[in-house]
Amino acid sequence: MPDVRLSSPQGKWILLTTVLGSSMALLDSTVVNVALPRIGRDLNVDLAALQWTVNAYLVTLAGLILLGGALGDRYGRRKIFVIGVVWFASASLLCGVAPNAGVLVAARALQGIGGALLTPGSLALIQASFHPDDRAKAVGLWSGFGGIGAAVGPFLGGWLVDGPGWRWVFLINVPVALLCAPIAVRHVPESGGREFRPHGAGAEAGAGTGAGGGGAGTEAEEEEGARGGFDVLGAALGALALALVTYALIEARQGSAVVAVTAVAGVAAAVAFVLVEKHRPDPMMPLDIFASRQFTVVNLVTMCVYAAFGGFFFLTALQLQVVSGYSPLKAGTALLPTTVLMLLFSARSGALADRIGPRIPLTVGPLLCAAAMLLILRVGKKADYLTDVLPALLVMGAGMVVLVAPLTATVLASVDTERAGLASGINNAAARAAGLIAVAALPLLAGMGPDAYRSADAFDAAFRRAMPWCAGVLVLGAVLAFAWVRRPAPDCNVPECRTHGNITSPPLDTGKRGRDPR
């Protein structure tokens, strides 16, 4: 039984290393957008290369995050977490010294693999290490510090780009890893692997990914799942499908036969992924979890919401710099209000959803965000921050406050308790996949040419065509929520929901609620 107390020196070290590890991946997902114009100019690349700079990371992260949690369950969560930290830092170093766009994109894909290993492991280590009486508080602190990191991210990214240069957006991860990994090895107890046999729900700890047993089963099944293989084929097919579809969307403006073949291959890989998951005895994503209509609908709402968010923050960071003339530092600082509002008011939003149920928050939240997408159209040349930029970001933040905590809690409430961790992992992966598809598709839908970000007039015109698309997707999410989401009211009192500031994905949850993980 885990017995580390939060007030002990070891407890503080565990909290520190998990915060440092998760913050690397969280910061990376928010700071890169601010650096894109400088990366484009320095490497002399077109818009497609900037899209790949964002999406190469998301392809591997979204495709492998479920497998990453399962690897921690099988081989040891601390071991996989440390490997993820070192891998992520090594890929960050390669990003920082990349001589051209090809190397940068490849390094970003490697970063995503590291992120898939360390992201589920950071929370799983807390859940597996702390005494049950301290676990909720530890998770709350972990989530809160992570939220602060998310808020600081765009500001830090802008400061680095304006100061030592865009390469330091990546290189800063190296000293963080040099601090994080030794602390983990020295102070964090191992869990999972041969020393650990979960009780109650497959491999739900980590990201609740359960590759060895699909998230539920008897103790004997769990023992067998721990000894068995992993759904490597499913993970590979999922990542391949995302990569091929992303390539087809980004390169579609060329209209070549290669793009058409790639699109067909992407669809075929997606179909193969579904077939593998349907027939495999230990699927990464057991399809029977979608028998819950509410779970399915909430994941569709999640995809609508985070597709819009991904497109919004990708294009707005460029709009502020390319069209409005903001420096990277000013553009990064301009985006702070959304995250700050989430940190301050998510707990109150969760309490409200506890009382009235999820339907209204999941309807009103996307509509508020859709209004923000239209308000941001006021941002053009020489945009005034207080009158043009801030109102849209405040409305955006309000919508996210209303939406995010109830959305995550509804996902957890839509399945059996022992599959809550699995449900959270699927929901998180769906959000990231939706964001990368949006970054790939929006420039195509808005008619952005390869050099659009080099021309203020061209980019501004395309931006004004793109934001209504984002708003429309959010309205679709609101309609789905209003039509299909019902009670039972979710438990929004989860620590991850109360203090959450990540704008790129919903919070992960292990599904544990103070239970002894053995």
Short mmCIF file of C-alpha atoms in Angstrom, two decimals:
data_model
loop_
_atom_site.label_atom_id
_atom_site.label_comp_id
_atom_site.label_asym_id
_atom_site.label_seq_id
_atom_site.Cartn_x
_atom_site.Cartn_y
_atom_site.Cartn_z
CA MET A 1 0.00 0.00 0.00
CA PRO A 2 1.43 3.44 -0.87
CA ASP A 3 2.17 5.37 2.30
CA VAL A 4 4.10 8.48 1.23
CA ARG A 5 2.64 11.53 2.92
CA LEU A 6 2.48 14.84 1.10
CA SER A 7 4.05 16.69 4.02
CA SER A 8 7.14 14.45 4.04
CA PRO A 9 10.36 15.36 2.20
CA GLN A 10 9.84 12.42 -0.16
CA GLY A 11 6.28 13.59 -0.87
CA LYS A 12 7.54 17.02 -1.84
CA TRP A 13 10.19 15.52 -4.13
CA ILE A 14 7.58 13.32 -5.84
CA LEU A 15 5.31 16.31 -6.41
CA LEU A 16 8.21 18.39 -7.74
CA THR A 17 9.42 15.82 -10.27
CA THR A 18 5.94 15.03 -11.59
CA VAL A 19 5.17 18.73 -11.99
CA LEU A 20 8.48 19.31 -13.79
CA GLY A 21 7.90 16.36 -16.13
CA SER A 22 4.33 17.20 -17.06
CA SER A 23 5.19 20.89 -17.39
CA MET A 24 7.72 20.15 -20.13
CA ALA A 25 5.05 18.63 -22.34
CA LEU A 26 2.42 21.17 -21.33
CA LEU A 27 4.66 24.17 -21.99
CA ASP A 28 5.73 22.75 -25.32
CA SER A 29 2.12 22.52 -26.47
CA THR A 30 1.49 26.21 -25.74
CA VAL A 31 4.75 28.04 -26.52
CA VAL A 32 5.44 26.76 -30.03
CA ASN A 33 2.55 28.64 -31.69
CA VAL A 34 4.05 31.95 -30.60
CA ALA A 35 7.39 31.04 -32.18
CA LEU A 36 6.03 29.98 -35.58
CA PRO A 37 6.53 33.24 -37.54
CA ARG A 38 10.17 33.47 -36.46
CA ILE A 39 10.75 29.80 -37.25
CA GLY A 40 9.27 30.34 -40.71
CA ARG A 41 11.44 33.35 -41.45
CA ASP A 42 14.62 31.86 -40.01
CA LEU A 43 14.30 28.54 -41.85
CA ASN A 44 12.71 30.13 -44.94
CA VAL A 45 9.78 27.69 -45.10
CA ASP A 46 6.17 27.89 -46.21
CA LEU A 47 2.97 27.57 -44.19
CA ALA A 48 2.86 23.78 -44.62
CA ALA A 49 6.15 23.45 -42.73
CA LEU A 50 4.72 25.51 -39.87
CA GLN A 51 1.66 23.28 -39.78
CA TRP A 52 3.93 20.23 -39.58
CA THR A 53 5.94 21.86 -36.80
CA VAL A 54 2.77 21.75 -34.71
CA ASN A 55 1.24 18.56 -36.03
CA ALA A 56 4.24 16.22 -36.10
CA TYR A 57 4.25 16.44 -32.32
CA LEU A 58 0.50 15.90 -32.04
CA VAL A 59 0.44 12.92 -34.41
CA THR A 60 2.74 10.79 -32.27
CA LEU A 61 1.40 12.11 -28.96
CA ALA A 62 -2.25 11.46 -29.81
CA GLY A 63 -1.49 8.13 -31.47
CA LEU A 64 0.67 6.70 -28.70
CA ILE A 65 -0.55 8.23 -25.41
CA LEU A 66 -2.82 5.25 -24.68
CA LEU A 67 0.06 2.85 -25.24
CA GLY A 68 2.36 5.02 -23.12
CA GLY A 69 0.18 4.58 -20.04
CA ALA A 70 -0.01 0.83 -20.56
CA LEU A 71 3.78 0.55 -20.84
CA GLY A 72 4.08 2.22 -17.45
CA ASP A 73 1.59 -0.23 -15.95
CA ARG A 74 3.59 -3.18 -17.28
CA TYR A 75 7.23 -2.17 -16.97
CA GLY A 76 7.10 0.32 -14.11
CA ARG A 77 5.65 3.81 -14.10
CA ARG A 78 8.78 5.51 -12.79
CA LYS A 79 10.94 3.75 -15.37
CA ILE A 80 8.71 4.75 -18.30
CA PHE A 81 8.31 8.27 -16.92
CA VAL A 82 12.09 8.76 -16.70
CA ILE A 83 12.56 7.32 -20.18
CA GLY A 84 9.91 9.73 -21.43
CA VAL A 85 11.60 12.71 -19.76
CA VAL A 86 15.02 11.85 -21.21
CA TRP A 87 13.51 11.08 -24.63
CA PHE A 88 11.56 14.33 -24.65
CA ALA A 89 14.60 16.38 -23.67
CA SER A 90 16.80 14.68 -26.28
CA ALA A 91 14.24 15.39 -28.99
CA SER A 92 13.96 18.98 -27.72
CA LEU A 93 17.72 19.37 -28.09
CA LEU A 94 17.45 18.11 -31.66
CA CYS A 95 14.64 20.64 -32.30
CA GLY A 96 16.80 23.41 -30.91
CA VAL A 97 19.74 22.70 -33.20
CA ALA A 98 17.71 21.73 -36.27
CA PRO A 99 19.41 23.14 -39.40
CA ASN A 100 16.28 22.90 -41.55
CA ALA A 101 12.55 22.25 -41.45
CA GLY A 102 12.88 18.54 -42.20
CA VAL A 103 15.01 17.90 -39.13
CA LEU A 104 12.76 20.11 -37.00
CA VAL A 105 9.61 18.24 -38.03
CA ALA A 106 11.25 14.84 -37.44
CA ALA A 107 12.45 15.98 -34.03
CA ARG A 108 8.96 17.21 -33.17
CA ALA A 109 7.58 13.76 -33.98
CA LEU A 110 10.17 12.27 -31.62
CA GLN A 111 9.12 14.80 -28.98
CA GLY A 112 5.57 13.51 -29.26
CA ILE A 113 6.76 9.97 -28.47
CA GLY A 114 8.47 11.26 -25.34
CA GLY A 115 5.33 13.17 -24.41
CA ALA A 116 3.24 10.01 -24.79
CA LEU A 117 5.53 8.26 -22.30
CA LEU A 118 5.78 10.96 -19.65
CA THR A 119 2.34 12.62 -19.76
CA PRO A 120 0.24 9.73 -18.38
CA GLY A 121 3.06 8.66 -16.09
CA SER A 122 3.29 11.93 -14.18
CA LEU A 123 -0.23 11.66 -12.78
CA ALA A 124 -0.01 7.89 -12.37
CA LEU A 125 3.06 8.25 -10.13
CA ILE A 126 1.14 10.56 -7.81
CA GLN A 127 -1.83 8.20 -7.65
CA ALA A 128 0.39 5.19 -6.99
CA SER A 129 2.79 6.80 -4.50
CA PHE A 130 0.77 8.88 -2.06
CA HIS A 131 -1.25 7.72 0.90
CA PRO A 132 -4.97 7.66 -0.02
CA ASP A 133 -5.67 10.46 2.47
CA ASP A 134 -3.23 12.77 0.66
CA ARG A 135 -3.86 11.66 -2.91
CA ALA A 136 -6.60 14.13 -3.85
CA LYS A 137 -4.64 17.08 -2.44
CA ALA A 138 -1.49 15.97 -4.27
CA VAL A 139 -3.37 15.65 -7.55
CA GLY A 140 -4.92 19.07 -7.00
CA LEU A 141 -1.49 20.63 -6.42
CA TRP A 142 -0.07 18.83 -9.45
CA SER A 143 -2.93 20.07 -11.60
CA GLY A 144 -2.76 23.59 -10.19
CA PHE A 145 0.97 23.96 -10.78
CA GLY A 146 0.47 22.53 -14.25
CA GLY A 147 -2.20 25.14 -14.88
CA ILE A 148 0.16 27.88 -13.81
CA GLY A 149 2.72 26.47 -16.22
CA ALA A 150 0.15 26.56 -19.00
CA ALA A 151 -0.61 30.19 -18.20
CA VAL A 152 3.07 31.13 -18.18
CA GLY A 153 3.79 29.17 -21.38
CA PRO A 154 2.83 31.70 -24.08
CA PHE A 155 4.48 34.53 -22.12
CA LEU A 156 7.65 32.50 -21.64
CA GLY A 157 7.64 31.48 -25.29
CA GLY A 158 7.31 35.08 -26.43
CA TRP A 159 10.08 36.21 -24.10
CA LEU A 160 12.42 33.49 -25.37
CA VAL A 161 11.66 34.21 -29.02
CA ASP A 162 12.22 37.93 -28.53
CA GLY A 163 15.33 37.32 -26.43
CA PRO A 164 17.74 34.45 -27.06
CA GLY A 165 15.70 33.20 -30.03
CA TRP A 166 13.10 30.60 -30.99
CA ARG A 167 15.48 27.68 -30.56
CA TRP A 168 15.37 28.25 -26.79
CA VAL A 169 11.68 27.41 -26.82
CA PHE A 170 12.93 23.84 -27.21
CA LEU A 171 16.34 24.00 -25.54
CA ILE A 172 14.82 25.11 -22.23
CA ASN A 173 13.51 21.57 -21.78
CA VAL A 174 17.04 20.18 -21.43
CA PRO A 175 17.92 21.74 -18.04
CA VAL A 176 14.42 20.93 -16.76
CA ALA A 177 14.96 17.27 -17.65
CA LEU A 178 18.43 17.28 -16.07
CA LEU A 179 16.72 18.30 -12.83
CA CYS A 180 13.63 16.11 -13.18
CA ALA A 181 15.08 12.71 -14.08
CA PRO A 182 17.60 12.36 -11.21
CA ILE A 183 14.97 13.42 -8.67
CA ALA A 184 12.60 10.77 -10.02
CA VAL A 185 15.24 8.03 -9.84
CA ARG A 186 16.27 9.06 -6.34
CA HIS A 187 12.97 9.84 -4.64
CA VAL A 188 10.02 8.33 -6.52
CA PRO A 189 9.06 4.74 -5.61
CA GLU A 190 8.49 2.35 -8.46
CA SER A 191 4.99 1.09 -9.14
CA GLY A 192 3.58 -1.14 -11.83
CA GLY A 193 5.59 -3.83 -13.53
CA ARG A 194 6.42 -7.03 -11.69
CA GLU A 195 6.06 -5.32 -8.30
CA PHE A 196 2.52 -4.18 -8.97
CA ARG A 197 -0.76 -5.91 -9.66
CA PRO A 198 -3.72 -3.55 -9.98
CA HIS A 199 -6.91 -4.43 -8.20
CA GLY A 200 -10.22 -3.80 -9.84
CA ALA A 201 -9.60 -2.29 -13.28
CA GLY A 202 -7.00 -3.67 -15.63
CA ALA A 203 -4.36 -1.05 -16.27
CA GLU A 204 -6.45 1.94 -15.46
CA ALA A 205 -3.69 3.80 -13.70
CA GLY A 206 -1.39 5.90 -15.83
CA ALA A 207 -3.71 7.38 -18.38
CA GLY A 208 -6.12 4.60 -17.58
CA THR A 209 -5.11 3.07 -20.84
CA GLY A 210 -5.40 -0.59 -20.00
CA ALA A 211 -3.77 -2.05 -23.11
CA GLY A 212 -3.44 -5.31 -21.30
CA GLY A 213 -7.07 -5.81 -20.49
CA GLY A 214 -9.27 -3.08 -21.87
CA GLY A 215 -9.80 -1.44 -18.51
CA ALA A 216 -11.99 -4.01 -16.77
CA GLY A 217 -11.85 -7.62 -15.77
CA THR A 218 -11.19 -10.10 -13.02
CA GLU A 219 -8.00 -10.27 -11.02
CA ALA A 220 -6.91 -13.31 -13.00
CA GLU A 221 -7.47 -11.47 -16.23
CA GLU A 222 -5.41 -8.57 -14.91
CA GLU A 223 -2.53 -10.89 -14.05
CA GLU A 224 -2.66 -12.30 -17.57
CA GLY A 225 -2.90 -8.82 -19.07
CA ALA A 226 0.17 -7.73 -17.15
CA ARG A 227 2.14 -10.68 -18.56
CA GLY A 228 0.79 -10.39 -22.09
CA GLY A 229 1.67 -8.23 -25.02
CA PHE A 230 0.60 -4.76 -25.96
CA ASP A 231 -1.58 -3.46 -28.73
CA VAL A 232 1.42 -2.16 -30.64
CA LEU A 233 -0.31 -2.82 -33.96
CA GLY A 234 -3.33 -0.74 -32.91
CA ALA A 235 -1.11 2.11 -31.73
CA ALA A 236 0.91 2.02 -34.96
CA LEU A 237 -2.22 1.99 -37.14
CA GLY A 238 -3.78 4.86 -35.18
CA ALA A 239 -0.67 7.01 -35.49
CA LEU A 240 -0.27 6.09 -39.17
CA ALA A 241 -3.88 7.00 -39.95
CA LEU A 242 -3.46 10.40 -38.26
CA ALA A 243 -0.18 11.04 -40.09
CA LEU A 244 -1.53 10.12 -43.52
CA VAL A 245 -4.75 12.10 -43.16
CA THR A 246 -2.80 15.08 -41.84
CA TYR A 247 -0.41 14.92 -44.79
CA ALA A 248 -3.29 14.74 -47.26
CA LEU A 249 -5.01 17.78 -45.71
CA ILE A 250 -1.86 19.90 -45.52
CA GLU A 251 -0.73 19.08 -49.06
CA ALA A 252 -4.22 18.98 -50.63
CA ARG A 253 -3.76 22.36 -52.28
CA GLN A 254 -1.28 20.67 -54.62
CA GLY A 255 -4.02 18.43 -56.00
CA SER A 256 -1.53 15.69 -56.94
CA ALA A 257 -2.07 11.95 -57.29
CA VAL A 258 0.24 11.39 -54.32
CA VAL A 259 -2.10 13.39 -52.09
CA ALA A 260 -5.11 11.38 -53.26
CA VAL A 261 -3.34 8.08 -52.65
CA THR A 262 -2.25 9.27 -49.21
CA ALA A 263 -5.80 10.25 -48.30
CA VAL A 264 -7.12 6.82 -49.32
CA ALA A 265 -4.31 5.12 -47.41
CA GLY A 266 -5.14 7.20 -44.32
CA VAL A 267 -8.78 6.14 -44.43
CA ALA A 268 -7.72 2.52 -44.96
CA ALA A 269 -5.39 2.71 -41.94
CA ALA A 270 -8.25 4.10 -39.85
CA VAL A 271 -10.55 1.25 -40.92
CA ALA A 272 -7.80 -1.27 -40.17
CA PHE A 273 -7.36 0.30 -36.72
CA VAL A 274 -11.05 -0.20 -35.95
CA LEU A 275 -10.94 -3.81 -37.16
CA VAL A 276 -7.86 -4.58 -35.08
CA GLU A 277 -9.41 -3.04 -31.98
CA LYS A 278 -12.61 -5.00 -32.57
CA HIS A 279 -10.97 -8.42 -32.84
CA ARG A 280 -7.87 -8.12 -30.65
CA PRO A 281 -8.16 -9.76 -27.19
CA ASP A 282 -6.20 -6.93 -25.52
CA PRO A 283 -7.16 -3.79 -27.49
CA MET A 284 -5.67 -0.40 -26.76
CA MET A 285 -9.12 1.11 -27.25
CA PRO A 286 -11.84 -1.50 -26.63
CA LEU A 287 -14.76 -0.54 -28.84
CA ASP A 288 -17.39 -1.78 -26.42
CA ILE A 289 -16.79 1.33 -24.30
CA PHE A 290 -18.65 3.25 -27.00
CA ALA A 291 -21.79 1.28 -26.19
CA SER A 292 -22.50 4.12 -23.78
CA ARG A 293 -24.28 6.65 -25.96
CA GLN A 294 -23.41 9.48 -23.61
CA PHE A 295 -19.72 8.57 -23.69
CA THR A 296 -19.80 8.55 -27.50
CA VAL A 297 -21.63 11.86 -27.72
CA VAL A 298 -19.38 13.59 -25.19
CA ASN A 299 -16.34 12.47 -27.16
CA LEU A 300 -17.89 13.94 -30.31
CA VAL A 301 -18.48 17.19 -28.40
CA THR A 302 -14.85 17.03 -27.22
CA MET A 303 -13.62 16.68 -30.80
CA CYS A 304 -15.72 19.63 -31.96
CA VAL A 305 -14.52 21.80 -29.08
CA TYR A 306 -10.81 20.99 -29.26
CA ALA A 307 -10.73 21.12 -33.05
CA ALA A 308 -11.96 24.71 -32.77
CA PHE A 309 -9.53 25.48 -29.95
CA GLY A 310 -6.59 24.05 -31.89
CA GLY A 311 -7.41 26.11 -34.97
CA PHE A 312 -8.12 29.24 -32.94
CA PHE A 313 -4.87 29.34 -30.98
CA PHE A 314 -2.75 28.30 -33.97
CA LEU A 315 -4.13 31.04 -36.23
CA THR A 316 -4.60 33.75 -33.58
CA ALA A 317 -0.94 33.62 -32.54
CA LEU A 318 -0.04 34.16 -36.21
CA GLN A 319 -2.70 36.85 -36.75
CA LEU A 320 -1.45 38.93 -33.83
CA GLN A 321 2.11 38.89 -35.17
CA VAL A 322 1.67 38.83 -38.94
CA VAL A 323 -1.27 41.24 -39.22
CA SER A 324 -1.47 43.24 -35.98
CA GLY A 325 2.30 43.68 -35.70
CA TYR A 326 2.63 42.30 -32.17
CA SER A 327 6.00 41.06 -31.03
CA PRO A 328 6.18 37.38 -29.93
CA LEU A 329 6.28 38.52 -26.30
CA LYS A 330 3.24 40.75 -26.67
CA ALA A 331 1.35 38.07 -28.62
CA GLY A 332 2.13 35.45 -25.98
CA THR A 333 1.09 37.75 -23.16
CA ALA A 334 -2.10 38.65 -25.01
CA LEU A 335 -3.29 35.03 -24.80
CA LEU A 336 -2.99 34.77 -21.01
CA PRO A 337 -6.59 35.69 -20.01
CA THR A 338 -8.13 32.41 -21.20
CA THR A 339 -5.88 30.25 -19.04
CA VAL A 340 -6.07 32.57 -16.03
CA LEU A 341 -9.86 32.47 -16.10
CA MET A 342 -9.81 28.68 -16.22
CA LEU A 343 -7.51 28.50 -13.23
CA LEU A 344 -9.61 30.92 -11.18
CA PHE A 345 -13.10 29.68 -11.90
CA SER A 346 -13.04 26.02 -12.97
CA ALA A 347 -13.95 24.84 -9.47
CA ARG A 348 -17.05 27.06 -9.38
CA SER A 349 -18.08 25.85 -12.82
CA GLY A 350 -17.72 22.26 -11.64
CA ALA A 351 -19.85 22.97 -8.58
CA LEU A 352 -22.57 24.47 -10.78
CA ALA A 353 -22.54 21.44 -13.07
CA ASP A 354 -22.88 19.21 -10.01
CA ARG A 355 -26.14 20.98 -9.19
CA ILE A 356 -27.73 21.38 -12.62
CA GLY A 357 -26.21 18.51 -14.60
CA PRO A 358 -23.93 18.55 -17.64
CA ARG A 359 -26.38 19.39 -20.43
CA ILE A 360 -26.56 23.16 -19.98
CA PRO A 361 -22.81 23.75 -19.38
CA LEU A 362 -21.89 21.59 -22.38
CA THR A 363 -24.33 23.60 -24.51
CA VAL A 364 -23.62 27.11 -23.26
CA GLY A 365 -19.82 26.70 -23.09
CA PRO A 366 -19.31 25.95 -26.81
CA LEU A 367 -21.72 28.75 -27.76
CA LEU A 368 -19.72 31.26 -25.72
CA CYS A 369 -16.53 30.03 -27.39
CA ALA A 370 -18.21 30.35 -30.80
CA ALA A 371 -19.05 33.96 -29.97
CA ALA A 372 -15.39 34.51 -29.11
CA MET A 373 -14.38 33.16 -32.53
CA LEU A 374 -16.53 35.82 -34.13
CA LEU A 375 -15.35 38.57 -31.77
CA ILE A 376 -11.73 37.85 -32.70
CA LEU A 377 -12.56 39.02 -36.21
CA ARG A 378 -12.19 42.54 -34.80
CA VAL A 379 -8.46 41.90 -34.63
CA GLY A 380 -6.79 43.35 -37.69
CA LYS A 381 -4.00 45.77 -38.49
CA LYS A 382 -2.98 47.93 -35.54
CA ALA A 383 -5.48 46.13 -33.30
CA ASP A 384 -5.90 47.69 -29.87
CA TYR A 385 -5.51 45.11 -27.16
CA LEU A 386 -8.13 46.43 -24.73
CA THR A 387 -10.90 47.03 -27.26
CA ASP A 388 -10.19 44.43 -29.96
CA VAL A 389 -8.23 41.49 -28.53
CA LEU A 390 -9.15 41.27 -24.85
CA PRO A 391 -12.96 41.06 -25.23
CA ALA A 392 -12.68 37.99 -27.45
CA LEU A 393 -10.23 36.28 -25.11
CA LEU A 394 -12.37 37.01 -22.06
CA VAL A 395 -15.42 35.49 -23.74
CA MET A 396 -13.28 32.56 -24.86
CA GLY A 397 -12.04 32.05 -21.31
CA ALA A 398 -15.57 32.22 -19.94
CA GLY A 399 -16.71 29.57 -22.41
CA MET A 400 -13.82 27.30 -21.49
CA VAL A 401 -14.54 27.77 -17.79
CA VAL A 402 -18.16 26.73 -18.29
CA LEU A 403 -17.22 23.81 -20.51
CA VAL A 404 -14.02 22.00 -19.56
CA ALA A 405 -14.63 20.70 -16.01
CA PRO A 406 -18.16 19.41 -16.75
CA LEU A 407 -16.97 17.83 -20.01
CA THR A 408 -14.24 15.81 -18.29
CA ALA A 409 -16.48 14.83 -15.39
CA THR A 410 -19.24 13.74 -17.79
CA VAL A 411 -16.80 11.49 -19.63
CA LEU A 412 -15.91 9.82 -16.33
CA ALA A 413 -19.56 9.50 -15.30
CA SER A 414 -20.55 7.93 -18.63
CA VAL A 415 -18.81 4.61 -18.00
CA ASP A 416 -18.41 2.16 -15.13
CA THR A 417 -16.12 3.37 -12.37
CA GLU A 418 -13.47 0.78 -13.13
CA ARG A 419 -13.20 2.07 -16.72
CA ALA A 420 -13.01 5.77 -15.85
CA GLY A 421 -9.27 5.93 -16.43
CA LEU A 422 -9.58 4.29 -19.82
CA ALA A 423 -12.39 6.69 -20.73
CA SER A 424 -10.27 9.68 -19.75
CA GLY A 425 -7.33 8.45 -21.84
CA ILE A 426 -9.54 8.01 -24.91
CA ASN A 427 -11.09 11.43 -24.40
CA ASN A 428 -7.69 13.10 -24.08
CA ALA A 429 -6.39 11.37 -27.22
CA ALA A 430 -9.54 12.35 -29.14
CA ALA A 431 -9.06 16.00 -28.20
CA ARG A 432 -5.44 16.03 -29.37
CA ALA A 433 -6.32 14.25 -32.62
CA ALA A 434 -9.08 16.79 -33.30
CA GLY A 435 -6.67 19.66 -32.71
CA LEU A 436 -4.12 18.33 -35.18
CA ILE A 437 -6.79 17.71 -37.85
CA ALA A 438 -7.98 21.30 -37.40
CA VAL A 439 -4.48 22.73 -37.80
CA ALA A 440 -4.13 20.66 -40.98
CA ALA A 441 -7.56 21.43 -42.44
CA LEU A 442 -8.30 25.06 -41.54
CA PRO A 443 -5.71 26.70 -43.83
CA LEU A 444 -7.06 24.58 -46.67
CA LEU A 445 -10.68 25.52 -45.92
CA ALA A 446 -9.75 29.18 -45.57
CA GLY A 447 -7.77 29.25 -48.81
CA MET A 448 -4.40 30.07 -47.26
CA GLY A 449 -1.59 29.88 -49.75
CA PRO A 450 1.89 28.54 -48.94
CA ASP A 451 3.22 32.04 -48.29
CA ALA A 452 0.13 33.49 -46.62
CA TYR A 453 1.90 34.15 -43.32
CA ARG A 454 4.42 36.38 -45.11
CA SER A 455 1.70 38.82 -46.25
CA ALA A 456 -0.45 40.71 -43.74
CA ASP A 457 -3.26 41.27 -46.23
CA ALA A 458 -3.37 37.66 -47.45
CA PHE A 459 -3.25 36.19 -43.96
CA ASP A 460 -5.86 38.59 -42.60
CA ALA A 461 -8.29 37.69 -45.38
CA ALA A 462 -7.80 33.95 -44.78
CA PHE A 463 -8.08 34.39 -41.01
CA ARG A 464 -11.49 36.01 -41.48
CA ARG A 465 -12.61 33.00 -43.49
CA ALA A 466 -11.23 30.51 -40.95
CA MET A 467 -12.80 31.80 -37.73
CA PRO A 468 -16.42 31.23 -38.86
CA TRP A 469 -15.46 27.60 -39.56
CA CYS A 470 -14.25 27.31 -35.95
CA ALA A 471 -17.43 28.93 -34.69
CA GLY A 472 -19.55 26.55 -36.76
CA VAL A 473 -17.81 23.48 -35.35
CA LEU A 474 -18.46 24.77 -31.83
CA VAL A 475 -22.13 25.31 -32.59
CA LEU A 476 -22.28 21.71 -33.82
CA GLY A 477 -20.80 20.59 -30.51
CA ALA A 478 -23.39 22.61 -28.62
CA VAL A 479 -26.23 21.06 -30.64
CA LEU A 480 -24.91 17.54 -29.96
CA ALA A 481 -24.68 18.27 -26.23
CA PHE A 482 -28.16 19.79 -26.03
CA ALA A 483 -29.74 16.94 -27.99
CA TRP A 484 -28.04 13.94 -26.41
CA VAL A 485 -26.28 14.69 -23.10
CA ARG A 486 -28.40 13.88 -20.07
CA ARG A 487 -27.98 13.15 -16.41
CA PRO A 488 -26.69 11.59 -14.22
CA ALA A 489 -24.97 14.71 -13.04
CA PRO A 490 -21.20 14.28 -13.16
CA ASP A 491 -18.94 14.48 -10.15
CA CYS A 492 -16.98 17.63 -10.99
CA ASN A 493 -15.25 17.51 -7.65
CA VAL A 494 -12.27 15.76 -9.23
CA PRO A 495 -8.99 17.55 -8.43
CA GLU A 496 -7.92 17.52 -12.10
CA CYS A 497 -11.11 19.40 -13.01
CA ARG A 498 -10.96 21.97 -10.24
CA THR A 499 -7.60 23.43 -11.27
CA HIS A 500 -7.02 22.97 -14.97
CA GLY A 501 -5.37 25.40 -17.35
CA ASN A 502 -4.45 23.36 -20.42
CA ILE A 503 -6.03 24.85 -23.54
CA THR A 504 -4.96 21.98 -25.82
CA SER A 505 -6.64 18.98 -24.18
CA PRO A 506 -8.97 18.01 -21.33
CA PRO A 507 -7.39 16.82 -18.08
CA LEU A 508 -6.27 13.23 -17.76
CA ASP A 509 -7.68 11.12 -14.95
CA THR A 510 -6.59 7.73 -13.64
CA GLY A 511 -10.03 6.71 -12.45
CA LYS A 512 -8.82 6.22 -8.87
CA ARG A 513 -10.72 7.88 -6.05
CA GLY A 514 -8.69 7.33 -2.93
CA ARG A 515 -8.56 3.55 -3.37
CA ASP A 516 -5.58 1.47 -2.50
CA PRO A 517 -4.03 0.74 -5.93
CA ARG A 518 -3.07 -2.75 -4.80
#
